[in-house]
Amino acid sequence: MAIPCLPLFGSEKLSMEAGPLSPLSSPPQVVLTQDELKKIAAYKAVEFVQSGMVLGLGTGSTAKHAVDRIADLLRKGKLKNIIGIPTSKKTHQQALSLGIPLSDLDSHPIVDLAIDGADEVDSDLNLVKGRGGSLLREKMIESACKKFVVIVDESKLVSHIGANGAMPVEIVPFCWKFTQERLQQLFDYASCMAKLRTNSGGNGEPFVTDNGNYIVDLYFKKDIGDLRAASDAILRLAGVVEHGMFLGMATTVIVAGELGVTIKNK
């Protein structure tokens, strides 16, 4: 998705002798792609990073830019003594290839700062995460951090959780159809459709998380209401490992959009 953004011009003067302005003389419109907006938000988030920190390294297309930026600052000597804790195997491989020193929660149970993207953000800074499949490790690491900075483009802002796509639930493979049916019944009042996530290759095989589990995506036609109650109800179901609602966890949300960068604090 391309979002237009007007460029900033200095004291550029137009010649009066040039006659009437033609369409070509109008300031050109700068178009920022969705990925460019993600990069802007990611770079802004990295400004929160200080030398000596233990960092939670997020997963996904937005968080990737933050990891790249952290590695760049380490190479330039502008950051030192950083330890990263990756939220997925994919981020682990990325950070390792960039030379970021890595560890885990066993060795560093308290994380200074985590930077990650989100699939949805509501007005109370509640999130949906996990459409990339890494919600369990993300939640483990980001619930252990002192500060959790979320980076998104403005397309991720929603009126309510579940308004703009799937809310993922990680489940054990054993009798997954049984668990899927119970999840759908749980949200009958919101006209929920529960669907097992399959591999993108189209072979119909279940998508398997880094933890060896499956994901059931919940699609809601109506607002599910009390998020805390919904969270508790999901987690009470045997067979459920974790869900993709991150409630009250984000301390700062950085939104890149048409009018620039907006920072929202909890």
Short mmCIF file of C-alpha atoms in Angstrom, two decimals:
data_model
loop_
_atom_site.label_atom_id
_atom_site.label_comp_id
_atom_site.label_asym_id
_atom_site.label_seq_id
_atom_site.Cartn_x
_atom_site.Cartn_y
_atom_site.Cartn_z
CA MET A 1 0.00 0.00 0.00
CA ALA A 2 1.38 3.40 -0.93
CA ILE A 3 0.61 6.39 1.26
CA PRO A 4 1.20 9.89 -0.15
CA CYS A 5 3.24 12.37 1.81
CA LEU A 6 3.97 15.94 0.77
CA PRO A 7 7.68 16.81 0.72
CA LEU A 8 9.13 19.74 2.65
CA PHE A 9 10.51 22.53 0.52
CA GLY A 10 12.82 25.35 1.50
CA SER A 11 12.56 28.95 0.33
CA GLU A 12 12.25 27.93 -3.30
CA LYS A 13 11.07 30.89 -5.44
CA LEU A 14 8.99 30.80 -8.58
CA SER A 15 9.86 33.15 -11.46
CA MET A 16 7.00 35.54 -12.20
CA GLU A 17 8.27 35.87 -15.73
CA ALA A 18 7.62 32.23 -16.37
CA GLY A 19 3.94 32.93 -16.97
CA PRO A 20 1.02 30.82 -15.68
CA LEU A 21 1.93 27.77 -13.65
CA SER A 22 1.58 24.50 -15.48
CA PRO A 23 0.80 21.17 -13.76
CA LEU A 24 4.49 20.32 -14.05
CA SER A 25 5.44 23.27 -11.84
CA SER A 26 3.46 21.93 -8.84
CA PRO A 27 5.52 20.31 -6.07
CA PRO A 28 5.87 16.59 -6.82
CA GLN A 29 4.11 14.24 -4.46
CA VAL A 30 6.34 11.89 -2.49
CA VAL A 31 4.86 8.44 -2.06
CA LEU A 32 6.00 6.33 0.86
CA THR A 33 5.43 2.61 0.64
CA GLN A 34 4.17 0.64 3.62
CA ASP A 35 7.66 -0.83 4.08
CA GLU A 36 9.21 2.65 4.14
CA LEU A 37 6.76 3.68 6.85
CA LYS A 38 7.70 0.57 8.83
CA LYS A 39 11.36 1.50 8.53
CA ILE A 40 10.70 5.03 9.80
CA ALA A 41 8.91 3.65 12.88
CA ALA A 42 11.65 1.08 13.48
CA TYR A 43 14.47 3.61 13.34
CA LYS A 44 12.60 5.88 15.76
CA ALA A 45 12.20 2.99 18.20
CA VAL A 46 15.93 2.24 18.14
CA GLU A 47 16.50 5.72 19.56
CA PHE A 48 15.31 4.23 22.88
CA VAL A 49 18.23 1.76 22.88
CA GLN A 50 21.22 2.51 25.10
CA SER A 51 24.57 0.79 25.44
CA GLY A 52 24.64 -2.03 27.98
CA MET A 53 21.00 -3.03 27.46
CA VAL A 54 19.49 -6.49 27.21
CA LEU A 55 17.12 -6.24 24.24
CA GLY A 56 14.16 -8.31 23.11
CA LEU A 57 14.49 -8.58 19.34
CA GLY A 58 11.11 -8.79 17.63
CA THR A 59 9.95 -10.79 14.65
CA GLY A 60 8.36 -9.67 11.40
CA SER A 61 8.80 -7.22 8.57
CA THR A 62 8.80 -4.13 10.81
CA ALA A 63 10.99 -5.54 13.58
CA LYS A 64 13.51 -6.67 10.97
CA HIS A 65 14.34 -3.02 10.26
CA ALA A 66 14.98 -2.41 13.98
CA VAL A 67 17.35 -5.38 14.20
CA ASP A 68 19.22 -4.15 11.11
CA ARG A 69 19.53 -0.68 12.64
CA ILE A 70 20.80 -2.00 15.99
CA ALA A 71 23.47 -4.04 14.18
CA ASP A 72 24.48 -0.99 12.14
CA LEU A 73 24.92 1.13 15.28
CA LEU A 74 26.96 -1.64 16.91
CA ARG A 75 29.27 -1.79 13.88
CA LYS A 76 29.75 1.98 14.00
CA GLY A 77 30.52 1.89 17.73
CA LYS A 78 27.52 4.05 18.61
CA LEU A 79 26.11 1.19 20.69
CA LYS A 80 28.18 -1.14 22.87
CA ASN A 81 27.66 -4.16 25.12
CA ILE A 82 24.24 -5.01 23.71
CA ILE A 83 22.76 -8.45 24.33
CA GLY A 84 19.83 -9.53 22.17
CA ILE A 85 17.18 -12.10 23.00
CA PRO A 86 15.42 -13.12 19.75
CA THR A 87 11.70 -13.90 19.67
CA SER A 88 11.94 -16.48 16.88
CA LYS A 89 14.34 -18.72 15.02
CA LYS A 90 14.15 -16.35 12.05
CA THR A 91 15.20 -13.35 14.14
CA HIS A 92 17.90 -15.49 15.79
CA GLN A 93 19.37 -16.22 12.36
CA GLN A 94 19.14 -12.58 11.29
CA ALA A 95 20.79 -11.24 14.46
CA LEU A 96 23.48 -13.93 14.36
CA SER A 97 24.35 -13.07 10.76
CA LEU A 98 24.65 -9.38 11.72
CA GLY A 99 26.96 -10.07 14.64
CA ILE A 100 24.59 -9.11 17.48
CA PRO A 101 25.55 -10.97 20.70
CA LEU A 102 22.65 -13.24 21.74
CA SER A 103 21.37 -14.89 24.89
CA ASP A 104 18.06 -16.12 26.36
CA LEU A 105 15.68 -15.62 29.28
CA ASP A 106 17.36 -18.35 31.31
CA SER A 107 20.53 -16.25 31.45
CA HIS A 108 18.82 -12.83 31.42
CA PRO A 109 15.35 -13.10 32.99
CA ILE A 110 14.92 -9.32 33.04
CA VAL A 111 14.90 -7.55 29.67
CA ASP A 112 15.55 -3.80 29.55
CA LEU A 113 13.72 -3.08 26.31
CA ALA A 114 11.88 -5.01 23.62
CA ILE A 115 11.09 -3.66 20.15
CA ASP A 116 8.53 -5.45 18.00
CA GLY A 117 5.76 -4.89 15.50
CA ALA A 118 2.06 -5.65 15.85
CA ASP A 119 -0.79 -6.73 13.60
CA GLU A 120 -3.37 -4.54 15.33
CA VAL A 121 -3.27 -1.74 17.92
CA ASP A 122 -6.39 -0.36 19.61
CA SER A 123 -6.84 2.99 21.36
CA ASP A 124 -5.80 1.48 24.72
CA LEU A 125 -2.55 0.13 23.20
CA ASN A 126 -3.78 -3.46 23.34
CA LEU A 127 -2.31 -5.53 20.53
CA VAL A 128 -2.90 -8.46 18.25
CA LYS A 129 0.33 -10.23 17.40
CA GLY A 130 1.26 -13.60 15.98
CA ARG A 131 0.11 -13.52 12.38
CA GLY A 132 3.74 -14.28 11.60
CA GLY A 133 3.57 -17.33 13.87
CA SER A 134 5.89 -16.30 16.74
CA LEU A 135 3.39 -15.20 19.37
CA LEU A 136 4.48 -17.53 22.21
CA ARG A 137 8.15 -16.55 22.27
CA GLU A 138 7.22 -12.94 21.65
CA LYS A 139 4.90 -12.91 24.65
CA MET A 140 7.40 -14.69 26.92
CA ILE A 141 10.15 -12.18 26.16
CA GLU A 142 8.02 -9.06 25.95
CA SER A 143 6.27 -9.80 29.23
CA ALA A 144 9.70 -9.93 30.89
CA CYS A 145 10.82 -6.50 29.70
CA LYS A 146 10.87 -3.19 31.56
CA LYS A 147 9.80 -1.29 28.45
CA PHE A 148 8.03 -2.62 25.38
CA VAL A 149 8.12 -0.37 22.30
CA VAL A 150 5.75 -1.34 19.50
CA ILE A 151 6.38 -0.13 15.95
CA VAL A 152 3.65 0.01 13.31
CA ASP A 153 2.44 1.92 10.29
CA GLU A 154 -0.95 3.59 10.55
CA SER A 155 -2.76 0.76 8.76
CA LYS A 156 -2.45 -1.31 11.96
CA LEU A 157 -4.61 1.05 14.05
CA VAL A 158 -8.07 -0.43 14.73
CA SER A 159 -11.26 0.50 16.54
CA HIS A 160 -11.28 -2.80 18.44
CA ILE A 161 -9.21 -5.96 18.71
CA GLY A 162 -10.00 -8.44 15.95
CA ALA A 163 -11.39 -5.77 13.62
CA ASN A 164 -8.92 -6.28 10.81
CA GLY A 165 -8.04 -9.95 10.47
CA ALA A 166 -7.06 -13.04 12.39
CA MET A 167 -6.46 -13.32 16.12
CA PRO A 168 -4.04 -16.27 16.38
CA VAL A 169 -4.16 -18.95 19.04
CA GLU A 170 -1.26 -21.39 19.43
CA ILE A 171 -2.46 -24.91 20.26
CA VAL A 172 -0.95 -28.36 20.71
CA PRO A 173 -1.27 -30.63 17.63
CA PHE A 174 -3.03 -33.40 19.59
CA CYS A 175 -6.74 -33.43 18.60
CA TRP A 176 -6.44 -29.99 17.05
CA LYS A 177 -9.88 -30.22 15.45
CA PHE A 178 -11.44 -30.63 18.89
CA THR A 179 -9.61 -27.54 20.18
CA GLN A 180 -10.47 -25.55 17.07
CA GLU A 181 -14.18 -26.35 17.47
CA ARG A 182 -14.15 -25.32 21.14
CA LEU A 183 -12.48 -22.02 20.27
CA GLN A 184 -15.12 -21.28 17.65
CA GLN A 185 -17.94 -22.14 20.05
CA LEU A 186 -16.40 -19.88 22.68
CA PHE A 187 -16.98 -16.86 20.43
CA ASP A 188 -20.26 -17.80 18.79
CA TYR A 189 -21.64 -14.48 20.00
CA ALA A 190 -19.10 -12.67 17.78
CA SER A 191 -19.88 -14.88 14.74
CA CYS A 192 -16.41 -16.37 14.99
CA MET A 193 -14.85 -18.57 12.33
CA ALA A 194 -11.88 -20.66 13.50
CA LYS A 195 -9.43 -21.87 10.86
CA LEU A 196 -6.29 -23.96 11.16
CA ARG A 197 -3.33 -22.12 9.65
CA THR A 198 -1.61 -24.00 6.83
CA ASN A 199 1.70 -23.53 5.09
CA SER A 200 1.91 -20.78 2.51
CA GLY A 201 3.08 -23.26 -0.13
CA GLY A 202 -0.47 -24.46 -0.65
CA ASN A 203 0.17 -28.11 0.21
CA GLY A 204 -2.49 -28.02 2.92
CA GLU A 205 -0.09 -29.10 5.65
CA PRO A 206 -0.49 -27.35 9.02
CA PHE A 207 1.81 -24.45 9.78
CA VAL A 208 4.15 -25.50 12.61
CA THR A 209 5.51 -22.90 15.04
CA ASP A 210 9.08 -22.75 16.36
CA ASN A 211 7.75 -24.66 19.37
CA GLY A 212 6.27 -27.52 17.33
CA ASN A 213 2.66 -26.37 17.79
CA TYR A 214 -0.20 -25.44 15.45
CA ILE A 215 -2.03 -22.12 15.12
CA VAL A 216 -5.78 -21.64 14.87
CA ASP A 217 -6.74 -18.22 13.49
CA LEU A 218 -9.95 -16.72 14.86
CA TYR A 219 -11.91 -14.34 12.60
CA PHE A 220 -14.57 -12.22 14.29
CA LYS A 221 -17.46 -10.49 12.56
CA LYS A 222 -18.36 -8.61 15.75
CA ASP A 223 -16.50 -7.00 18.65
CA ILE A 224 -15.59 -9.68 21.22
CA GLY A 225 -16.14 -7.25 24.11
CA ASP A 226 -14.24 -7.65 27.38
CA LEU A 227 -10.70 -8.57 26.30
CA ARG A 228 -9.58 -9.78 29.73
CA ALA A 229 -12.56 -12.11 29.96
CA ALA A 230 -11.91 -13.37 26.43
CA SER A 231 -8.26 -13.96 27.27
CA ASP A 232 -9.09 -15.93 30.41
CA ALA A 233 -11.68 -18.02 28.58
CA ILE A 234 -9.23 -18.99 25.83
CA LEU A 235 -6.46 -19.92 28.26
CA ARG A 236 -8.83 -22.12 30.29
CA LEU A 237 -9.30 -24.42 27.30
CA ALA A 238 -7.15 -27.56 27.51
CA GLY A 239 -5.01 -27.77 24.39
CA VAL A 240 -4.43 -24.01 24.14
CA VAL A 241 -0.84 -22.88 24.63
CA GLU A 242 -1.19 -19.09 24.21
CA HIS A 243 -3.15 -16.47 22.27
CA GLY A 244 -2.16 -13.41 20.28
CA MET A 245 -3.82 -10.72 22.41
CA PHE A 246 -1.12 -8.67 24.14
CA LEU A 247 -3.15 -6.79 26.72
CA GLY A 248 -1.67 -3.90 28.69
CA MET A 249 1.87 -4.89 27.71
CA ALA A 250 2.96 -2.11 25.35
CA THR A 251 4.47 0.90 27.11
CA THR A 252 5.02 2.92 23.91
CA VAL A 253 3.57 2.64 20.41
CA ILE A 254 5.31 4.40 17.52
CA VAL A 255 3.09 4.96 14.49
CA ALA A 256 4.52 6.07 11.15
CA GLY A 257 2.00 7.59 8.80
CA GLU A 258 1.13 10.19 6.22
CA LEU A 259 1.65 13.11 8.64
CA GLY A 260 4.85 11.80 10.21
CA VAL A 261 5.64 9.81 13.33
CA THR A 262 3.30 9.71 16.33
CA ILE A 263 4.41 8.38 19.72
CA LYS A 264 1.73 7.07 22.06
CA ASN A 265 2.65 6.25 25.66
CA LYS A 266 0.76 4.08 28.10
#
